[in-house]
């Protein structure tokens, strides 16, 4: 609100930027009517000889353009500070400059078409006076009727490319074209083929009009045959060019689809661990697969239709202008009815389409979550509950689909009615022109056929554009993934040839991103030394698994330092670090691939069969893998579903051992192993010849493994409460001693 001391008029204008904009536009319109319409023709008559009437029209048109452009710039400058207060006003005011261009060039352009259309035709000396109709009231109104649709179309197309334009889809559309990469070089070829094909397709209405005149004039059979032959040749050539253009375009879009999906998936894989905890797997999968497929479908099909009918419409418009200026003006005057109203309805359709996509992602997430946890669902007898939940999501999506279908139907119905009204107007006006002798019957037939095709092209454009908008809406999340910068530090460059494996936690503190106020680790300080096994024990929730996650560089400490051979973990190259630091969890994740691929997973150089077998023998996995019909080439099943928990742990342990890591993390990795396999792991930790080459962090609930550890750390509340070997801690009779006395031994990790 303006201060009480400010002048009233100024305060009024400041409070009403829309009033200022409307006032400036009204003054500009009055100036065009009172000054430019009357003064410019007189000035042009003084500057340009009467023998050059067309030049006079162009002088007047260019002068009008310059005057209106300067006035539009002045109005825009006067309201430039009101954008934040009146975004809608700024939107339509941005069309003033293209409107000035359209108003200035409309009459000169029409006059030029008239001159070209009558080239070589004898005319009386007075016929050139028709070129000077710019000062008449009907011509003034018609110029606005023709210029408004042209300016609106130009402004809308421009908003798709200019950053920060009124069209909110501008940046995504440019990004979509950017996805073409090197394939964009094929677009000029496709566009050229489209233009030639469209021009060839115009042969049928053109020769139909000529044949109509020939029949009425009792023409010869030779002319008839010649016209039919030429029309057939052009039509066949048009079909061939269209086929080639579609082939090149669809092949290009197929490659773009594969590239886009690969880029999105790669961008997702780069994200930090918190990203996958904050976003559900089903939602991410939906973006990578369904949204990219929808986007690619729109690029390959809808955008193809959009380009085809846009080029076709422009070619038809040119031929219509050539055939009859009056009938073309009738068509242009009807364009706002064909364009503006469906545009408003299309906004509602776009919003509903985005809501349907979101609802589909949520519904898919419910199904994925339930199907991946069927044993739990069945264990709690909640099949009906999950089915009810899925039906509820489907019902929500059904309601949205009905609304979307209704919006689409209303949009299509409005466009159809507008097209029919336009056809009636064309036939009425054309009949009067034929009666007066202004055009021939054949020219009217050709124009009607052109106009029908032009109306169809406009209808297809209006019905296809919302689909492209829908793809643009679904691309927002895709580009959000592509543009998202991971919160984790970038991969370092350290790849030392000799790594000892000395790990130091120096006053490390940590809190999970979703609970930043709850410190899981507080001032944690300890060291893992090469050749030693350090056991980490403590009650559930004490932070043991968090220590393992930090050591794998899955998270970054909130405070303190985590060093490997004296260097912070992020300074090491990503692949190198995870070759040297290997971890096995309580519930390891296997992939639906062969055992050979699972064990060699992530290695740059494919290991030999002997190396894979040796790692499996160390972990105890060789015994059951060798009994399978296809041995190491046997599929492990989705997520290792064909294996028991102990077998999965054995395969995961082999996957870690084949890397010959300098730091080995066992996070309750032996909980499901049988007695023989546990004994094998115990020998691996304490009796293996490679023991002296690696540091081991052992988190386990088996007391037999902990007793032999070189160093035992007892954690509680995110801090180290006690440390020492088994004998020392038992003599202290502290918390470790109390935990050992409890049936079941050492507590499991959280």
XYZ file of C-alpha atoms in Angstrom:
750
model
C 0.000 0.000 0.000
C 1.248 3.463 -0.855
C 2.144 5.817 1.961
C -0.401 8.379 2.973
C 1.889 11.214 2.005
C 2.292 10.256 -1.642
C 0.308 12.109 -4.309
C -3.003 10.495 -5.131
C -2.545 10.137 -8.893
C 0.875 8.568 -8.579
C -0.356 6.272 -5.835
C -3.254 5.189 -8.025
C -0.994 4.302 -10.923
C 1.454 2.501 -8.687
C -1.319 0.462 -7.186
C -2.775 -0.385 -10.643
C -0.084 -1.446 -13.150
C -2.800 -3.031 -15.296
C -4.457 0.394 -15.683
C -1.161 1.902 -16.785
C -0.662 -0.859 -19.346
C -4.179 -0.519 -20.753
C -3.866 3.261 -20.905
C -0.594 3.047 -22.855
C -2.007 0.466 -25.269
C -5.166 2.550 -25.863
C -3.097 5.666 -26.593
C -0.974 3.640 -28.997
C -4.105 2.442 -30.831
C -5.452 6.011 -31.072
C -2.117 7.223 -32.399
C -2.204 4.518 -35.046
C -5.720 5.539 -36.122
C -5.429 9.333 -35.908
C -1.799 9.951 -36.885
C -0.192 7.004 -38.661
C -3.214 6.077 -40.780
C -3.653 9.610 -42.109
C -0.130 11.052 -42.088
C 2.036 8.206 -43.390
C 0.281 7.834 -46.803
C 0.742 11.585 -47.433
C 4.408 11.443 -46.554
C 4.874 8.382 -48.780
C 3.129 10.145 -51.697
C 5.643 12.998 -51.395
C 8.695 10.745 -51.161
C 7.843 7.986 -53.662
C 6.775 8.598 -57.311
C 3.242 7.619 -58.295
C 4.679 5.185 -60.827
C 5.835 2.958 -57.946
C 2.623 2.273 -56.020
C 3.864 -0.942 -54.438
C 6.926 0.867 -53.081
C 4.627 3.457 -51.548
C 2.718 0.744 -49.734
C 5.960 -0.673 -48.362
C 7.155 2.757 -47.213
C 3.870 3.275 -45.383
C 4.023 -0.230 -43.866
C 7.612 0.070 -42.679
C 6.939 3.534 -41.273
C 3.908 2.221 -39.423
C 5.980 -0.632 -38.050
C 8.683 1.744 -36.807
C 6.178 4.093 -35.161
C 4.240 1.324 -33.430
C 7.445 -0.403 -32.348
C 8.751 2.751 -30.666
C 5.394 3.249 -28.936
C 5.318 -0.382 -27.775
C 8.856 -0.067 -26.375
C 7.792 3.043 -24.462
C 4.777 1.287 -22.938
C 6.895 -1.721 -21.979
C 9.511 0.484 -20.311
C 6.792 2.300 -18.362
C 5.497 -0.985 -16.920
C 8.783 -2.906 -16.650
C 8.764 -2.624 -12.855
C 5.313 -4.134 -12.531
C 6.190 -7.679 -13.589
C 6.141 -9.113 -10.096
C 2.819 -7.443 -9.396
C 1.052 -8.170 -12.658
C 2.491 -11.176 -14.476
C -0.622 -11.520 -16.660
C -0.352 -7.927 -17.894
C 3.299 -8.421 -18.729
C 2.360 -11.572 -20.625
C 0.021 -9.980 -23.158
C 2.083 -6.795 -23.344
C 5.036 -8.848 -24.568
C 2.983 -9.436 -27.747
C 2.928 -5.709 -28.593
C 6.218 -5.795 -30.501
C 5.279 -8.733 -32.792
C 1.860 -7.054 -33.226
C 3.586 -3.883 -34.432
C 5.542 -5.931 -36.959
C 2.411 -7.745 -38.149
C 0.442 -4.487 -38.513
C 3.235 -2.838 -40.463
C 3.812 -5.776 -42.814
C 0.238 -7.048 -43.251
C -0.923 -4.665 -45.990
C 2.410 -4.534 -47.874
C 2.542 -8.319 -47.803
C -1.014 -8.674 -49.092
C -0.390 -6.070 -51.784
C 2.764 -7.900 -52.873
C 0.854 -11.170 -53.150
C -1.776 -9.380 -55.225
C 0.845 -8.020 -57.556
C 2.521 -11.394 -57.930
C -0.832 -13.079 -58.531
C -1.653 -10.688 -61.351
C 1.831 -10.723 -62.858
C 1.645 -10.412 -66.644
C -2.109 -9.760 -66.663
C -3.126 -6.526 -68.461
C -4.666 -3.969 -66.094
C -6.189 -0.555 -66.497
C -4.268 2.424 -65.233
C -6.647 2.855 -62.331
C -6.167 -0.617 -60.963
C -3.174 0.410 -58.876
C -5.382 2.552 -56.703
C -6.436 -0.644 -54.930
C -2.943 -0.755 -53.488
C -3.644 2.466 -51.572
C -6.490 1.206 -49.445
C -4.447 1.387 -46.231
C -6.171 4.557 -45.042
C -9.705 3.178 -45.222
C -11.586 2.175 -42.090
C -12.371 -1.335 -43.325
C -8.718 -1.852 -44.253
C -7.645 -0.601 -40.827
C -9.964 -3.079 -39.096
C -8.943 -5.923 -41.414
C -5.270 -5.237 -40.782
C -5.840 -5.717 -37.045
C -7.983 -8.798 -37.713
C -5.140 -10.344 -39.703
C -2.303 -9.091 -37.489
C -3.696 -10.174 -34.100
C -3.621 -13.928 -34.857
C -0.209 -13.604 -36.499
C 1.219 -11.690 -33.503
C -0.338 -14.147 -31.048
C 1.099 -17.127 -32.921
C 4.529 -15.499 -33.191
C 4.534 -14.589 -29.493
C 3.534 -18.112 -28.503
C 6.212 -19.710 -30.671
C 8.800 -17.207 -29.458
C 7.965 -17.968 -25.823
C 9.005 -21.569 -26.451
C 12.573 -20.563 -27.262
C 13.325 -17.373 -25.350
C 14.557 -18.052 -21.828
C 12.290 -16.527 -19.244
C 9.501 -16.007 -21.761
C 5.883 -16.020 -20.795
C 5.526 -19.648 -21.843
C 6.524 -21.686 -18.846
C 7.559 -24.532 -21.123
C 10.252 -22.549 -22.895
C 13.254 -23.979 -21.121
C 12.095 -27.628 -21.283
C 11.417 -27.351 -25.028
C 14.937 -26.083 -25.619
C 16.227 -28.865 -23.391
C 14.250 -31.410 -25.399
C 15.875 -30.210 -28.591
C 19.200 -30.292 -26.788
C 18.600 -34.006 -26.149
C 18.926 -34.568 -29.893
C 22.663 -33.964 -29.621
C 24.445 -34.569 -32.904
C 21.212 -35.946 -34.365
C 19.918 -32.380 -34.672
C 21.945 -32.096 -37.884
C 19.344 -34.314 -39.552
C 16.508 -31.906 -38.821
C 17.221 -29.564 -41.787
C 17.081 -32.591 -44.100
C 13.795 -33.731 -42.527
C 12.400 -30.200 -42.758
C 13.384 -29.929 -46.430
C 11.720 -33.249 -47.213
C 8.601 -32.107 -45.357
C 8.356 -28.890 -47.360
C 8.802 -30.648 -50.689
C 6.325 -33.345 -49.714
C 3.733 -30.762 -48.628
C 4.120 -28.808 -51.850
C 3.689 -31.996 -53.847
C 0.572 -32.849 -51.868
C -0.944 -29.507 -52.888
C -1.074 -30.799 -56.498
C -4.491 -32.445 -56.008
C -6.475 -29.308 -55.005
C -4.496 -27.153 -57.472
C -5.196 -29.378 -60.485
C -8.761 -30.036 -59.314
C -9.445 -26.311 -59.706
C -7.786 -26.218 -63.111
C -9.753 -29.237 -64.260
C -12.975 -27.563 -63.101
C -12.214 -24.531 -65.268
C -11.243 -26.815 -68.150
C -14.559 -28.682 -67.978
C -16.554 -25.445 -67.860
C -14.573 -24.081 -70.809
C -14.880 -27.299 -72.879
C -11.145 -27.895 -72.886
C -9.362 -30.527 -74.991
C -8.656 -34.088 -73.907
C -4.910 -33.485 -74.305
C -4.926 -30.792 -71.580
C -6.971 -33.071 -69.361
C -4.515 -35.965 -69.758
C -1.518 -33.684 -69.226
C -2.965 -32.266 -65.997
C -3.923 -35.686 -64.641
C -0.444 -37.052 -65.429
C 1.346 -34.130 -63.799
C -0.910 -34.345 -60.751
C -0.207 -38.070 -60.413
C 3.552 -37.604 -60.689
C 3.585 -34.856 -58.051
C 1.367 -36.855 -55.705
C 3.552 -39.975 -55.982
C 6.692 -37.871 -55.468
C 5.091 -36.308 -52.386
C 4.327 -39.765 -50.931
C 7.917 -40.943 -51.556
C 9.389 -37.831 -49.937
C 7.064 -38.219 -46.962
C 8.144 -41.854 -46.565
C 11.833 -40.946 -46.648
C 11.339 -38.033 -44.247
C 9.403 -40.178 -41.760
C 12.053 -42.892 -41.951
C 14.895 -40.486 -41.229
C 12.951 -38.784 -38.442
C 11.787 -41.961 -36.681
C 15.240 -43.513 -36.886
C 16.721 -40.383 -35.346
C 14.144 -40.300 -32.546
C 14.746 -43.979 -31.749
C 18.403 -43.267 -31.109
C 17.473 -40.191 -29.066
C 15.161 -42.307 -26.869
C 17.931 -44.782 -26.031
C 20.395 -41.975 -25.337
C 17.961 -40.021 -23.152
C 17.020 -43.031 -21.043
C 20.692 -43.923 -20.584
C 21.538 -40.341 -19.544
C 18.703 -40.224 -16.999
C 19.671 -43.588 -15.500
C 23.314 -42.540 -15.334
C 22.325 -39.276 -13.628
C 20.326 -41.226 -11.031
C 23.265 -43.537 -10.333
C 25.461 -40.523 -9.573
C 23.258 -39.349 -6.708
C 24.202 -39.657 -3.071
C 22.819 -42.364 -0.783
C 20.316 -39.985 0.871
C 18.628 -39.427 -2.503
C 17.551 -43.071 -2.670
C 16.312 -42.974 0.912
C 14.234 -39.834 0.362
C 12.757 -41.022 -2.969
C 10.945 -44.312 -3.288
C 12.303 -46.862 -5.749
C 9.037 -47.048 -7.681
C 8.925 -43.278 -8.189
C 12.521 -43.201 -9.456
C 11.865 -46.175 -11.742
C 8.764 -44.454 -13.111
C 10.799 -41.375 -14.031
C 13.578 -43.372 -15.670
C 11.301 -45.666 -17.690
C 7.716 -44.402 -18.055
C 8.413 -40.655 -18.209
C 11.276 -41.045 -20.661
C 9.099 -43.343 -22.786
C 6.269 -40.800 -22.769
C 8.709 -38.065 -23.664
C 10.283 -40.089 -26.461
C 6.866 -41.067 -27.824
C 5.914 -37.405 -28.004
C 9.183 -36.572 -29.720
C 8.824 -39.387 -32.250
C 5.074 -39.215 -32.921
C 3.489 -36.019 -31.620
C 6.350 -33.722 -32.559
C 6.450 -35.360 -35.985
C 2.759 -34.540 -36.443
C 3.349 -31.044 -35.138
C 6.150 -30.367 -37.625
C 4.282 -31.977 -40.522
C 1.064 -30.034 -40.051
C 2.865 -26.802 -39.229
C 4.771 -26.926 -42.520
C 1.644 -28.051 -44.324
C -0.394 -25.217 -42.815
C 2.174 -22.607 -43.828
C 2.288 -23.916 -47.408
C -1.509 -23.902 -47.570
C -1.659 -20.384 -46.175
C 0.702 -19.190 -48.897
C -1.401 -20.798 -51.622
C -4.574 -19.362 -50.100
C -3.079 -15.865 -50.144
C -2.093 -16.415 -53.753
C -5.588 -17.572 -54.679
C -7.801 -15.004 -52.937
C -6.915 -12.287 -50.471
C -10.525 -11.759 -49.430
C -11.221 -15.404 -48.632
C -7.883 -15.674 -46.843
C -8.780 -12.676 -44.662
C -12.026 -14.398 -43.697
C -9.970 -17.430 -42.634
C -7.479 -15.314 -40.691
C -10.254 -13.424 -38.907
C -11.608 -16.781 -37.696
C -8.185 -17.920 -36.401
C -8.656 -16.447 -32.899
C -11.767 -18.605 -32.498
C -9.772 -21.623 -33.653
C -6.715 -20.817 -31.543
C -7.394 -18.843 -28.379
C -10.332 -20.808 -26.961
C -8.710 -24.265 -27.333
C -5.557 -22.791 -25.840
C -7.409 -21.882 -22.655
C -9.008 -25.311 -22.497
C -5.644 -26.941 -23.187
C -4.183 -25.484 -19.989
C -6.708 -27.432 -17.936
C -5.908 -30.545 -19.930
C -2.187 -30.122 -19.269
C -2.721 -29.806 -15.509
C -4.906 -32.918 -15.437
C -2.388 -34.854 -17.543
C 0.380 -34.047 -15.062
C -1.852 -35.174 -12.184
C -2.566 -38.449 -13.975
C 1.169 -39.081 -14.385
C 1.757 -38.430 -10.692
C -1.123 -40.715 -9.717
C 0.226 -43.450 -11.994
C 3.644 -43.226 -10.333
C 2.066 -43.567 -6.871
C -0.044 -46.531 -7.983
C 3.010 -48.262 -9.458
C 4.920 -47.670 -6.236
C 2.222 -49.431 -4.204
C 2.356 -52.457 -6.506
C 6.162 -52.617 -6.519
C 6.378 -52.273 -2.743
C 3.828 -55.032 -2.119
C 5.189 -57.456 -4.710
C 8.719 -57.063 -3.366
C 7.545 -57.862 0.155
C 5.045 -60.670 -0.484
C 6.363 -62.949 2.281
C 5.716 -60.185 4.813
C 2.268 -59.441 3.360
C 1.331 -63.113 3.510
C 2.834 -63.549 6.951
C 0.528 -60.849 8.313
C -2.448 -62.003 6.151
C -2.838 -58.514 4.701
C -3.499 -59.428 1.048
C -6.962 -57.909 1.129
C -5.674 -54.754 2.809
C -3.024 -54.220 0.140
C -5.556 -54.956 -2.603
C -7.876 -52.353 -1.072
C -5.060 -49.820 -0.955
C -4.255 -50.489 -4.617
C -7.953 -50.169 -5.545
C -8.036 -46.832 -3.734
C -5.094 -45.552 -5.812
C -6.754 -46.878 -8.964
C -9.996 -45.106 -8.058
C -8.134 -41.818 -7.644
C -6.479 -42.323 -11.014
C -9.841 -43.264 -12.576
C -11.365 -39.982 -11.410
C -8.443 -38.026 -12.826
C -8.649 -39.956 -16.098
C -12.337 -39.111 -16.429
C -11.631 -35.426 -15.878
C -8.780 -35.560 -18.381
C -11.003 -37.262 -20.977
C -13.744 -34.676 -20.444
C -11.307 -31.784 -20.860
C -9.938 -33.364 -24.042
C -13.457 -33.913 -25.439
C -14.494 -30.308 -24.749
C -11.313 -29.072 -26.388
C -11.860 -31.222 -29.486
C -15.571 -30.339 -29.717
C -14.855 -26.608 -29.569
C -12.291 -26.914 -32.336
C -14.689 -28.902 -34.542
C -17.539 -26.399 -34.173
C -15.194 -23.515 -34.975
C -14.003 -25.311 -38.118
C -17.548 -25.897 -39.359
C -18.513 -22.254 -38.860
C -15.449 -21.206 -40.818
C -16.387 -23.494 -43.737
C -19.850 -21.945 -43.917
C -18.352 -18.441 -43.993
C -15.904 -19.403 -46.744
C -18.627 -20.919 -48.944
C -20.885 -17.885 -48.508
C -18.151 -15.341 -49.293
C -16.734 -17.443 -52.135
C -20.156 -17.799 -53.756
C -20.519 -14.034 -53.835
C -17.045 -13.640 -55.376
C -17.829 -16.157 -58.136
C -21.142 -14.445 -58.843
C -19.414 -11.077 -59.178
C -16.689 -12.563 -61.394
C -13.852 -11.754 -58.965
C -12.653 -15.383 -59.004
C -13.292 -18.318 -61.283
C -15.188 -21.422 -60.266
C -12.003 -23.477 -60.433
C -10.142 -21.036 -58.189
C -12.969 -21.244 -55.649
C -12.861 -25.040 -55.727
C -9.076 -24.998 -55.195
C -9.393 -22.474 -52.388
C -12.130 -24.471 -50.638
C -9.952 -27.586 -50.807
C -6.959 -25.573 -49.518
C -9.079 -24.112 -46.729
C -10.445 -27.514 -45.685
C -6.906 -28.886 -45.462
C -5.748 -25.736 -43.688
C -8.542 -26.053 -41.111
C -7.651 -29.711 -40.616
C -4.016 -28.748 -40.123
C -5.001 -26.152 -37.506
C -7.232 -28.682 -35.732
C -4.464 -31.290 -35.663
C -2.004 -28.699 -34.374
C -4.376 -27.701 -31.591
C -5.083 -31.310 -30.627
C -1.427 -32.361 -30.846
C 0.015 -29.402 -29.004
C -1.500 -30.443 -25.618
C 0.161 -33.843 -26.039
C 3.492 -32.134 -26.569
C 2.721 -29.965 -23.545
C 2.021 -33.144 -21.595
C 5.426 -34.485 -22.578
C 6.989 -31.180 -21.583
C 5.269 -31.469 -18.201
C 6.579 -34.993 -17.686
C 10.060 -33.858 -18.730
C 10.365 -31.499 -15.749
C 11.217 -34.334 -13.359
C 13.540 -35.898 -15.919
C 15.516 -32.695 -16.299
C 15.444 -32.260 -12.536
C 17.289 -35.580 -12.292
C 19.664 -34.654 -15.119
C 20.460 -31.273 -13.557
C 20.627 -32.450 -9.946
C 24.094 -32.095 -8.465
C 24.892 -34.908 -6.004
C 25.467 -33.733 -2.437
C 28.363 -36.144 -2.024
C 31.815 -34.840 -2.987
C 33.116 -35.569 -6.460
C 35.408 -38.514 -7.036
C 38.988 -37.814 -6.069
C 42.152 -38.611 -7.989
C 44.245 -40.597 -5.515
C 45.134 -44.100 -6.747
C 48.296 -45.074 -4.825
C 49.986 -48.253 -5.978
C 50.713 -49.329 -2.396
C 47.895 -48.885 0.103
C 48.464 -50.088 3.655
C 44.840 -49.946 4.818
C 45.295 -47.800 7.944
C 41.899 -46.327 8.868
C 41.547 -43.466 11.376
C 38.323 -42.084 12.807
C 39.228 -38.719 14.346
C 36.470 -37.138 16.455
C 33.828 -38.162 13.891
C 30.233 -37.013 14.353
C 27.322 -37.850 12.096
C 23.561 -37.324 11.761
C 21.327 -38.664 9.004
C 19.930 -35.996 6.638
C 16.327 -36.827 7.495
C 17.115 -36.329 11.210
C 19.796 -33.646 11.307
C 19.220 -32.883 15.003
C 19.858 -36.470 16.155
C 23.573 -37.291 16.298
C 24.099 -40.995 15.632
C 27.863 -40.723 16.170
C 29.423 -38.304 18.624
C 33.175 -37.693 18.745
C 34.082 -41.177 17.551
C 37.841 -41.863 17.587
C 39.548 -45.182 16.870
C 41.978 -46.810 14.425
C 41.876 -49.890 12.199
C 45.385 -51.235 11.630
C 46.601 -53.555 8.878
C 46.902 -57.146 10.066
C 44.393 -56.633 12.898
C 40.753 -57.557 13.338
C 38.771 -54.886 15.161
C 35.400 -56.010 16.489
C 32.680 -53.415 16.970
C 29.976 -54.473 19.420
C 27.172 -52.821 21.310
C 23.401 -52.684 21.682
C 21.069 -52.073 18.778
C 20.966 -48.449 17.669
C 24.424 -47.624 18.991
C 25.748 -46.657 15.536
C 27.753 -49.707 14.472
C 26.286 -50.024 10.977
C 26.618 -46.256 10.550
C 30.367 -46.642 11.109
C 30.428 -49.260 8.350
C 28.472 -46.956 6.013
C 30.850 -44.034 6.629
C 33.845 -46.268 5.975
C 32.314 -47.173 2.598
C 32.017 -43.448 1.814
C 28.226 -43.768 1.504
C 27.840 -40.731 3.776
C 30.067 -37.860 4.814
C 30.845 -37.079 8.463
C 29.130 -34.021 9.898
C 32.255 -33.342 11.933
C 35.746 -34.730 12.395
C 37.850 -36.642 9.880
C 37.837 -40.131 8.414
C 41.240 -40.963 6.963
C 42.622 -43.851 4.921
C 46.416 -43.947 5.024
C 46.311 -40.357 6.252
C 44.104 -39.055 3.401
C 40.373 -38.254 3.585
C 38.237 -40.876 1.857
C 36.716 -38.480 -0.746
C 40.198 -37.744 -2.108
C 40.483 -41.296 -3.452
C 39.225 -42.156 -6.918
C 35.767 -43.737 -6.680
C 36.468 -47.095 -8.329
C 39.873 -47.412 -6.683
C 38.436 -46.759 -3.219
C 35.786 -49.445 -3.545
C 38.314 -51.961 -4.804
C 40.353 -51.373 -1.653
C 37.417 -51.115 0.775
C 34.963 -54.010 0.463
C 31.917 -54.677 2.626
C 29.546 -57.568 3.246
C 26.242 -56.880 5.001
C 23.734 -58.974 6.897
C 21.322 -59.017 3.952
C 23.572 -58.603 0.899
C 22.010 -57.634 -2.402
C 22.619 -59.975 -5.321
C 21.524 -59.424 -8.911
C 19.476 -61.587 -11.255
C 22.575 -62.661 -13.110
C 24.949 -65.612 -13.092
C 27.091 -66.410 -10.059
C 30.140 -65.540 -12.139
C 28.777 -62.034 -12.804
C 27.716 -61.546 -9.192
C 31.150 -62.444 -7.840
C 32.973 -60.326 -10.448
C 30.481 -57.454 -10.027
C 32.033 -53.989 -10.420
C 35.502 -55.134 -11.491
C 36.895 -53.285 -14.502
C 39.030 -56.219 -15.635
C 37.111 -59.478 -15.833
C 38.697 -62.047 -13.501
C 39.648 -65.512 -14.627
C 37.698 -68.646 -13.733
C 40.455 -69.665 -11.337
C 40.227 -66.361 -9.444
C 36.438 -66.616 -9.160
C 36.668 -70.202 -7.941
C 39.374 -69.346 -5.389
C 37.283 -66.503 -3.922
C 34.210 -68.762 -3.747
C 36.221 -71.481 -2.004
C 37.454 -68.997 0.588
C 33.904 -67.846 1.349
C 32.360 -71.321 1.306
C 30.197 -70.639 -1.773
C 32.019 -73.061 -4.067
C 30.481 -76.153 -2.502
C 26.872 -75.356 -3.478
C 27.660 -73.506 -6.707
C 29.652 -76.427 -8.105
C 26.672 -78.755 -7.555
C 24.411 -76.682 -9.818
C 23.834 -77.962 -13.397
C 25.458 -74.902 -15.012
C 27.889 -74.181 -12.195
C 28.996 -70.566 -12.042
C 26.898 -69.740 -15.115
C 23.679 -70.491 -13.216
C 21.331 -67.538 -12.666
C 21.040 -66.492 -9.033
C 17.434 -65.324 -9.521
C 15.990 -61.867 -8.906
C 17.818 -60.373 -5.885
C 19.241 -63.866 -5.240
C 15.755 -65.189 -4.471
C 16.741 -68.756 -5.361
C 19.330 -68.828 -2.580
C 19.086 -69.127 1.170
C 20.292 -66.330 3.409
C 23.544 -68.137 4.155
C 24.216 -68.809 0.483
C 23.675 -65.159 -0.367
C 26.121 -64.146 2.366
C 28.691 -66.627 1.049
C 28.402 -65.271 -2.517
C 28.625 -61.692 -1.241
C 31.729 -62.580 0.777
C 33.304 -64.053 -2.351
C 32.433 -60.817 -4.198
C 34.372 -58.886 -1.563
C 37.348 -61.258 -1.321
C 38.023 -61.402 -5.069
C 38.974 -57.725 -4.905
C 41.743 -58.520 -2.399
C 40.764 -55.431 -0.385
C 43.014 -53.651 2.069
C 39.998 -52.912 4.277
C 37.334 -55.593 4.809
C 34.046 -54.769 6.528
C 31.870 -57.594 7.815
C 28.604 -56.103 9.067
C 26.964 -59.176 10.627
C 27.884 -60.959 7.410
C 27.959 -64.429 9.017
C 24.582 -64.407 10.779
C 22.980 -66.880 8.339
C 26.001 -69.133 7.735
C 26.041 -72.718 8.964
C 28.641 -73.963 11.434
C 31.105 -75.134 8.760
C 30.887 -71.856 6.847
C 31.338 -69.834 10.039
C 34.421 -71.867 10.862
C 35.738 -71.174 7.372
C 35.193 -67.429 7.862
C 36.931 -67.598 11.254
C 39.945 -69.235 9.630
C 39.823 -66.629 6.878
C 39.957 -63.783 9.416
C 42.561 -65.158 11.808
C 44.591 -67.796 9.984
C 44.677 -66.713 6.337
C 48.110 -65.866 4.886
C 46.593 -62.586 3.619
C 45.596 -61.494 7.120
C 48.601 -59.223 7.479
C 47.699 -57.307 4.307
C 44.289 -56.022 5.355
C 42.425 -54.265 8.136
C 39.179 -55.888 9.232
C 36.173 -54.226 10.850
C 34.022 -56.985 12.314
C 30.441 -56.382 13.420
C 28.894 -59.652 14.544
C 26.723 -61.343 17.155
C 28.865 -64.483 17.264
C 31.009 -64.430 20.397
C 33.478 -66.959 18.955
C 34.522 -64.484 16.289
C 34.736 -61.558 18.726
C 36.867 -63.386 21.319
C 39.772 -63.767 18.912
C 39.679 -60.136 17.723
C 42.841 -58.095 18.238
C 40.825 -55.122 19.406
C 37.235 -54.833 20.642
C 35.295 -51.558 20.706
C 32.087 -51.361 22.731
C 29.746 -48.689 21.373
C 26.745 -47.144 23.047
C 24.938 -43.947 22.104
C 27.304 -43.245 19.238
C 30.483 -43.231 21.349
C 33.162 -45.734 22.393
C 32.524 -46.707 26.013
C 35.092 -49.505 26.403
C 37.948 -50.875 24.326
C 40.563 -53.589 24.607
C 40.840 -57.284 23.809
C 38.466 -59.946 25.120
C 40.472 -60.782 28.243
C 40.959 -57.140 29.202
C 37.296 -56.283 28.849
C 36.198 -59.353 30.755
C 38.498 -58.418 33.629
C 36.948 -54.934 33.742
C 33.537 -56.516 34.290
C 31.911 -53.541 32.565
C 29.282 -53.281 29.891
C 31.023 -55.735 27.539
C 31.148 -58.297 30.328
C 27.460 -57.751 31.061
C 26.558 -58.237 27.392
C 28.572 -61.459 27.169
C 26.672 -62.890 30.159
C 23.326 -62.328 28.416
C 22.072 -65.474 26.604
C 22.741 -65.066 22.896
C 26.083 -63.362 23.316
C 27.071 -60.094 21.671
C 24.189 -57.945 20.409
C 23.446 -57.648 16.728
C 23.960 -54.469 14.761
C 21.144 -52.014 14.280
